[in-house]
């Protein structure tokens, strides 16, 4: 009897030990899972629009254009009020974005600039953190296939438009997939069956849905709302505006300086442009929905912005839309209207309360920021050359104020035709704190504005604030 009781007690002890072991194991697995989730690198979806003005997104002001998905994204993320592009035209702005350099580190600040073989891009950098990288849409900054094309510049795959002029067509007849040209038959013979921005959205959705072990980085570079003005009818039909038809080359002669590039007449250019922006908003909504359905939304950083200010090409009317308001200027200006862009960042894992942020920053800061988030030490990346800074410290619900610094832009304008290749005057601009200086030519007079109270840059304080003006002038002379 005693032996039987001892046996029973022993079995009960063994069972308790087994139960305790099971509980400890479960707790350990839970903790390990939590650590794994906390340490998981975020996906990055960078959405770059083309020539979208600061005031053409509902969250930023008084636009007539409907952008409900972007407005919701801004309400739940960070809406940056003082963010700047890399330049006032496409190519130098994109090179700045890709390489983390502002005008001080650029050898060419005109629209003829391209990436060089030696350059290191943010795609290269994120490969150091095991990211799967893809580019969909407009490229236009590396014309040497196998040397400066997207595959050579850090992207595992790409699909889109290779040259800058290809990016001027919303219904393209050719696109490139990993360096191989594809005919878009739906757009041949006068047909308009395949809209570029929709194509690039669908490619991105397919990429997001793929099974993978690594985090992803997608550069989604839309060609819209750049000219030519075109959009599926369902979007333009949403608007009824006063209109002045754009004639293009309808009568055999150019009706404005851009008609040679955009010859097709447009009956309702305001409705079409507004529809282009609303279409982009719809596509952003589809991307967010895909991330949500695949369980990836919370730990995906979505950044939405524009490469420069609004344009007036092919029938576009930035004045009708107050497209750059409250700022002065537009594309090809270094007044804020040409470089002050919408910038929305959505990252539920880190940003749980929507807010508006007033930190001045620029495209050159994107590469070091993504490197910082991904845990890449840029000092150990060969050939990387950036003068941007990481803004990681403000990408959370308890942002740490960044030290004041000077932002700089330089733009070399082409003479005559905007793509002549002949470089004319070089413009310069810089901002430090509330102060913004502009010089429209190396021999031109300096202009100085308090941008915080004079966003339209109309009250030149160069004679009243001589000390500050001299500091900016000395800087411009150093970098010219």
PDB file of C-alpha atoms in Angstrom, residues 177-339:
ATOM      1  CA  UNK A 177      10.612  45.147 -67.411  1.00  0.00           C
ATOM      2  CA  UNK A 178      14.053  44.451 -65.934  1.00  0.00           C
ATOM      3  CA  UNK A 179      15.717  46.032 -68.963  1.00  0.00           C
ATOM      4  CA  UNK A 180      13.552  44.381 -71.628  1.00  0.00           C
ATOM      5  CA  UNK A 181      11.194  46.560 -73.687  1.00  0.00           C
ATOM      6  CA  UNK A 182       7.526  45.581 -73.770  1.00  0.00           C
ATOM      7  CA  UNK A 183       4.906  46.809 -76.208  1.00  0.00           C
ATOM      8  CA  UNK A 184       1.705  48.059 -74.611  1.00  0.00           C
ATOM      9  CA  UNK A 185      -0.661  47.002 -77.378  1.00  0.00           C
ATOM     10  CA  UNK A 186      -3.692  48.379 -75.545  1.00  0.00           C
ATOM     11  CA  UNK A 187      -2.328  51.876 -76.264  1.00  0.00           C
ATOM     12  CA  UNK A 188      -1.337  51.358 -79.901  1.00  0.00           C
ATOM     13  CA  UNK A 189      -3.324  52.558 -82.911  1.00  0.00           C
ATOM     14  CA  UNK A 190      -4.823  55.506 -81.043  1.00  0.00           C
ATOM     15  CA  UNK A 191      -6.282  53.318 -78.299  1.00  0.00           C
ATOM     16  CA  UNK A 192      -6.112  54.291 -74.628  1.00  0.00           C
ATOM     17  CA  UNK A 193      -6.622  51.048 -72.803  1.00  0.00           C
ATOM     18  CA  UNK A 194      -3.809  50.917 -70.243  1.00  0.00           C
ATOM     19  CA  UNK A 195      -3.329  53.882 -67.896  1.00  0.00           C
ATOM     20  CA  UNK A 196       0.235  54.140 -66.587  1.00  0.00           C
ATOM     21  CA  UNK A 197      -0.571  54.919 -62.953  1.00  0.00           C
ATOM     22  CA  UNK A 198      -3.030  52.034 -62.783  1.00  0.00           C
ATOM     23  CA  UNK A 199      -0.466  49.673 -64.323  1.00  0.00           C
ATOM     24  CA  UNK A 200       2.171  50.660 -61.760  1.00  0.00           C
ATOM     25  CA  UNK A 201      -0.330  50.325 -58.906  1.00  0.00           C
ATOM     26  CA  UNK A 202      -1.252  46.795 -59.982  1.00  0.00           C
ATOM     27  CA  UNK A 203       2.419  45.828 -60.290  1.00  0.00           C
ATOM     28  CA  UNK A 204       3.033  47.112 -56.765  1.00  0.00           C
ATOM     29  CA  UNK A 205       0.032  45.227 -55.400  1.00  0.00           C
ATOM     30  CA  UNK A 206       1.287  42.006 -56.986  1.00  0.00           C
ATOM     31  CA  UNK A 207       4.717  42.566 -55.443  1.00  0.00           C
ATOM     32  CA  UNK A 208       3.271  43.255 -51.996  1.00  0.00           C
ATOM     33  CA  UNK A 209       1.258  40.026 -52.139  1.00  0.00           C
ATOM     34  CA  UNK A 210       4.280  37.821 -52.840  1.00  0.00           C
ATOM     35  CA  UNK A 211       5.450  35.407 -50.156  1.00  0.00           C
ATOM     36  CA  UNK A 212       8.838  36.485 -48.835  1.00  0.00           C
ATOM     37  CA  UNK A 213      11.153  36.073 -45.891  1.00  0.00           C
ATOM     38  CA  UNK A 214      12.608  39.595 -46.099  1.00  0.00           C
ATOM     39  CA  UNK A 215      11.085  43.044 -45.649  1.00  0.00           C
ATOM     40  CA  UNK A 216      10.430  44.963 -48.867  1.00  0.00           C
ATOM     41  CA  UNK A 217      11.261  48.406 -50.201  1.00  0.00           C
ATOM     42  CA  UNK A 218       9.151  49.666 -53.099  1.00  0.00           C
ATOM     43  CA  UNK A 219       9.766  52.915 -54.940  1.00  0.00           C
ATOM     44  CA  UNK A 220       6.454  53.657 -56.670  1.00  0.00           C
ATOM     45  CA  UNK A 221       7.108  56.615 -58.952  1.00  0.00           C
ATOM     46  CA  UNK A 222       3.915  57.789 -60.614  1.00  0.00           C
ATOM     47  CA  UNK A 223       4.005  59.939 -63.762  1.00  0.00           C
ATOM     48  CA  UNK A 224       0.941  61.889 -62.669  1.00  0.00           C
ATOM     49  CA  UNK A 225      -0.200  64.680 -62.519  1.00  0.00           C
ATOM     50  CA  UNK A 226       2.637  65.687 -64.893  1.00  0.00           C
ATOM     51  CA  UNK A 227       1.574  66.389 -68.472  1.00  0.00           C
ATOM     52  CA  UNK A 228       0.334  65.012 -70.722  1.00  0.00           C
ATOM     53  CA  UNK A 229      -3.006  65.529 -69.033  1.00  0.00           C
ATOM     54  CA  UNK A 230      -4.975  62.301 -69.289  1.00  0.00           C
ATOM     55  CA  UNK A 231      -7.020  60.068 -66.985  1.00  0.00           C
ATOM     56  CA  UNK A 232      -9.734  57.406 -67.219  1.00  0.00           C
ATOM     57  CA  UNK A 233     -13.059  59.133 -67.776  1.00  0.00           C
ATOM     58  CA  UNK A 234     -14.567  57.915 -64.492  1.00  0.00           C
ATOM     59  CA  UNK A 235     -12.246  60.287 -62.611  1.00  0.00           C
ATOM     60  CA  UNK A 236     -12.545  63.412 -64.765  1.00  0.00           C
ATOM     61  CA  UNK A 237     -16.339  63.021 -64.805  1.00  0.00           C
ATOM     62  CA  UNK A 238     -16.329  63.678 -61.050  1.00  0.00           C
ATOM     63  CA  UNK A 239     -15.610  67.371 -61.710  1.00  0.00           C
ATOM     64  CA  UNK A 240     -17.465  70.255 -63.301  1.00  0.00           C
ATOM     65  CA  UNK A 241     -15.220  73.337 -63.452  1.00  0.00           C
ATOM     66  CA  UNK A 242     -15.044  76.468 -65.581  1.00  0.00           C
ATOM     67  CA  UNK A 243     -12.823  75.471 -68.486  1.00  0.00           C
ATOM     68  CA  UNK A 244     -10.623  76.955 -71.194  1.00  0.00           C
ATOM     69  CA  UNK A 245      -9.914  74.172 -73.699  1.00  0.00           C
ATOM     70  CA  UNK A 246      -6.272  73.367 -74.374  1.00  0.00           C
ATOM     71  CA  UNK A 247      -5.631  73.375 -78.137  1.00  0.00           C
ATOM     72  CA  UNK A 248      -2.150  71.891 -78.268  1.00  0.00           C
ATOM     73  CA  UNK A 249      -1.182  71.464 -81.934  1.00  0.00           C
ATOM     74  CA  UNK A 250      -4.771  71.209 -83.125  1.00  0.00           C
ATOM     75  CA  UNK A 251      -4.335  73.871 -85.819  1.00  0.00           C
ATOM     76  CA  UNK A 252      -0.896  72.712 -86.920  1.00  0.00           C
ATOM     77  CA  UNK A 253       0.900  75.380 -84.903  1.00  0.00           C
ATOM     78  CA  UNK A 254       1.889  75.328 -81.204  1.00  0.00           C
ATOM     79  CA  UNK A 255      -0.549  77.230 -79.015  1.00  0.00           C
ATOM     80  CA  UNK A 256       1.959  77.519 -76.166  1.00  0.00           C
ATOM     81  CA  UNK A 257       5.629  76.733 -75.485  1.00  0.00           C
ATOM     82  CA  UNK A 258       4.872  73.146 -74.436  1.00  0.00           C
ATOM     83  CA  UNK A 259       2.495  72.194 -77.270  1.00  0.00           C
ATOM     84  CA  UNK A 260       5.214  70.378 -79.217  1.00  0.00           C
ATOM     85  CA  UNK A 261       5.546  67.969 -76.296  1.00  0.00           C
ATOM     86  CA  UNK A 262       1.802  67.757 -75.633  1.00  0.00           C
ATOM     87  CA  UNK A 263       0.069  68.155 -78.990  1.00  0.00           C
ATOM     88  CA  UNK A 264      -3.289  66.526 -78.188  1.00  0.00           C
ATOM     89  CA  UNK A 265      -6.120  69.008 -77.481  1.00  0.00           C
ATOM     90  CA  UNK A 266      -8.038  68.669 -74.200  1.00  0.00           C
ATOM     91  CA  UNK A 267     -11.586  69.954 -73.886  1.00  0.00           C
ATOM     92  CA  UNK A 268     -11.695  70.018 -70.051  1.00  0.00           C
ATOM     93  CA  UNK A 269      -8.126  70.345 -68.746  1.00  0.00           C
ATOM     94  CA  UNK A 270      -9.108  71.365 -65.193  1.00  0.00           C
ATOM     95  CA  UNK A 271     -11.384  68.357 -64.767  1.00  0.00           C
ATOM     96  CA  UNK A 272      -8.742  66.058 -66.222  1.00  0.00           C
ATOM     97  CA  UNK A 273      -5.994  67.306 -63.895  1.00  0.00           C
ATOM     98  CA  UNK A 274      -8.251  67.053 -60.859  1.00  0.00           C
ATOM     99  CA  UNK A 275      -9.222  63.570 -61.989  1.00  0.00           C
ATOM    100  CA  UNK A 276      -5.557  62.597 -62.251  1.00  0.00           C
ATOM    101  CA  UNK A 277      -4.990  63.517 -58.599  1.00  0.00           C
ATOM    102  CA  UNK A 278      -8.175  61.765 -57.474  1.00  0.00           C
ATOM    103  CA  UNK A 279      -7.097  58.669 -59.415  1.00  0.00           C
ATOM    104  CA  UNK A 280      -3.788  58.720 -57.524  1.00  0.00           C
ATOM    105  CA  UNK A 281      -5.744  58.961 -54.294  1.00  0.00           C
ATOM    106  CA  UNK A 282      -7.827  55.950 -55.321  1.00  0.00           C
ATOM    107  CA  UNK A 283      -4.684  53.951 -56.096  1.00  0.00           C
ATOM    108  CA  UNK A 284      -3.209  54.838 -52.701  1.00  0.00           C
ATOM    109  CA  UNK A 285      -6.399  53.529 -51.136  1.00  0.00           C
ATOM    110  CA  UNK A 286      -6.017  50.257 -53.032  1.00  0.00           C
ATOM    111  CA  UNK A 287      -2.425  49.900 -51.819  1.00  0.00           C
ATOM    112  CA  UNK A 288      -3.407  50.522 -48.200  1.00  0.00           C
ATOM    113  CA  UNK A 289      -6.244  48.018 -48.523  1.00  0.00           C
ATOM    114  CA  UNK A 290      -3.810  45.396 -49.900  1.00  0.00           C
ATOM    115  CA  UNK A 291      -1.386  45.956 -47.030  1.00  0.00           C
ATOM    116  CA  UNK A 292      -4.257  45.658 -44.559  1.00  0.00           C
ATOM    117  CA  UNK A 293      -5.608  42.435 -46.074  1.00  0.00           C
ATOM    118  CA  UNK A 294      -2.146  40.844 -46.115  1.00  0.00           C
ATOM    119  CA  UNK A 295      -1.482  41.793 -42.488  1.00  0.00           C
ATOM    120  CA  UNK A 296       1.403  44.102 -43.381  1.00  0.00           C
ATOM    121  CA  UNK A 297      -0.068  47.562 -42.826  1.00  0.00           C
ATOM    122  CA  UNK A 298       0.999  48.111 -39.216  1.00  0.00           C
ATOM    123  CA  UNK A 299       4.701  47.620 -39.894  1.00  0.00           C
ATOM    124  CA  UNK A 300       4.878  49.261 -43.307  1.00  0.00           C
ATOM    125  CA  UNK A 301       6.170  52.808 -43.619  1.00  0.00           C
ATOM    126  CA  UNK A 302       4.203  54.579 -46.349  1.00  0.00           C
ATOM    127  CA  UNK A 303       5.625  57.892 -47.522  1.00  0.00           C
ATOM    128  CA  UNK A 304       3.661  60.013 -49.999  1.00  0.00           C
ATOM    129  CA  UNK A 305       5.155  63.103 -51.625  1.00  0.00           C
ATOM    130  CA  UNK A 306       5.936  64.945 -54.874  1.00  0.00           C
ATOM    131  CA  UNK A 307       9.185  65.524 -56.766  1.00  0.00           C
ATOM    132  CA  UNK A 308       8.605  69.290 -57.038  1.00  0.00           C
ATOM    133  CA  UNK A 309       5.906  71.948 -57.233  1.00  0.00           C
ATOM    134  CA  UNK A 310       2.950  72.142 -59.657  1.00  0.00           C
ATOM    135  CA  UNK A 311       3.347  72.643 -63.408  1.00  0.00           C
ATOM    136  CA  UNK A 312       1.577  74.714 -66.086  1.00  0.00           C
ATOM    137  CA  UNK A 313       2.216  72.390 -69.030  1.00  0.00           C
ATOM    138  CA  UNK A 314      -0.171  70.829 -71.533  1.00  0.00           C
ATOM    139  CA  UNK A 315      -3.202  72.790 -70.345  1.00  0.00           C
ATOM    140  CA  UNK A 316      -2.575  72.646 -66.590  1.00  0.00           C
ATOM    141  CA  UNK A 317      -3.570  75.781 -64.686  1.00  0.00           C
ATOM    142  CA  UNK A 318      -1.925  75.934 -61.235  1.00  0.00           C
ATOM    143  CA  UNK A 319      -3.505  79.335 -60.544  1.00  0.00           C
ATOM    144  CA  UNK A 320      -7.016  77.933 -60.946  1.00  0.00           C
ATOM    145  CA  UNK A 321      -6.289  75.330 -58.263  1.00  0.00           C
ATOM    146  CA  UNK A 322      -4.108  77.579 -56.055  1.00  0.00           C
ATOM    147  CA  UNK A 323      -1.873  74.563 -56.451  1.00  0.00           C
ATOM    148  CA  UNK A 324       1.120  75.838 -54.468  1.00  0.00           C
ATOM    149  CA  UNK A 325      -0.796  77.945 -51.915  1.00  0.00           C
ATOM    150  CA  UNK A 326       0.139  79.577 -49.642  1.00  0.00           C
ATOM    151  CA  UNK A 327       3.539  79.616 -51.345  1.00  0.00           C
ATOM    152  CA  UNK A 328       4.862  81.650 -54.250  1.00  0.00           C
ATOM    153  CA  UNK A 329       6.019  80.069 -57.472  1.00  0.00           C
ATOM    154  CA  UNK A 330       5.723  76.677 -59.146  1.00  0.00           C
ATOM    155  CA  UNK A 331       7.848  74.087 -60.929  1.00  0.00           C
ATOM    156  CA  UNK A 332      11.214  75.589 -62.052  1.00  0.00           C
ATOM    157  CA  UNK A 333      11.096  78.161 -59.220  1.00  0.00           C
ATOM    158  CA  UNK A 334      13.194  78.132 -56.055  1.00  0.00           C
ATOM    159  CA  UNK A 335      10.569  80.180 -54.307  1.00  0.00           C
ATOM    160  CA  UNK A 336       8.780  77.768 -51.989  1.00  0.00           C
ATOM    161  CA  UNK A 337       6.037  76.985 -54.495  1.00  0.00           C
ATOM    162  CA  UNK A 338       8.586  75.100 -56.569  1.00  0.00           C
ATOM    163  CA  UNK A 339      10.116  72.997 -53.778  1.00  0.00           C
TER     164      UNK A 339
END
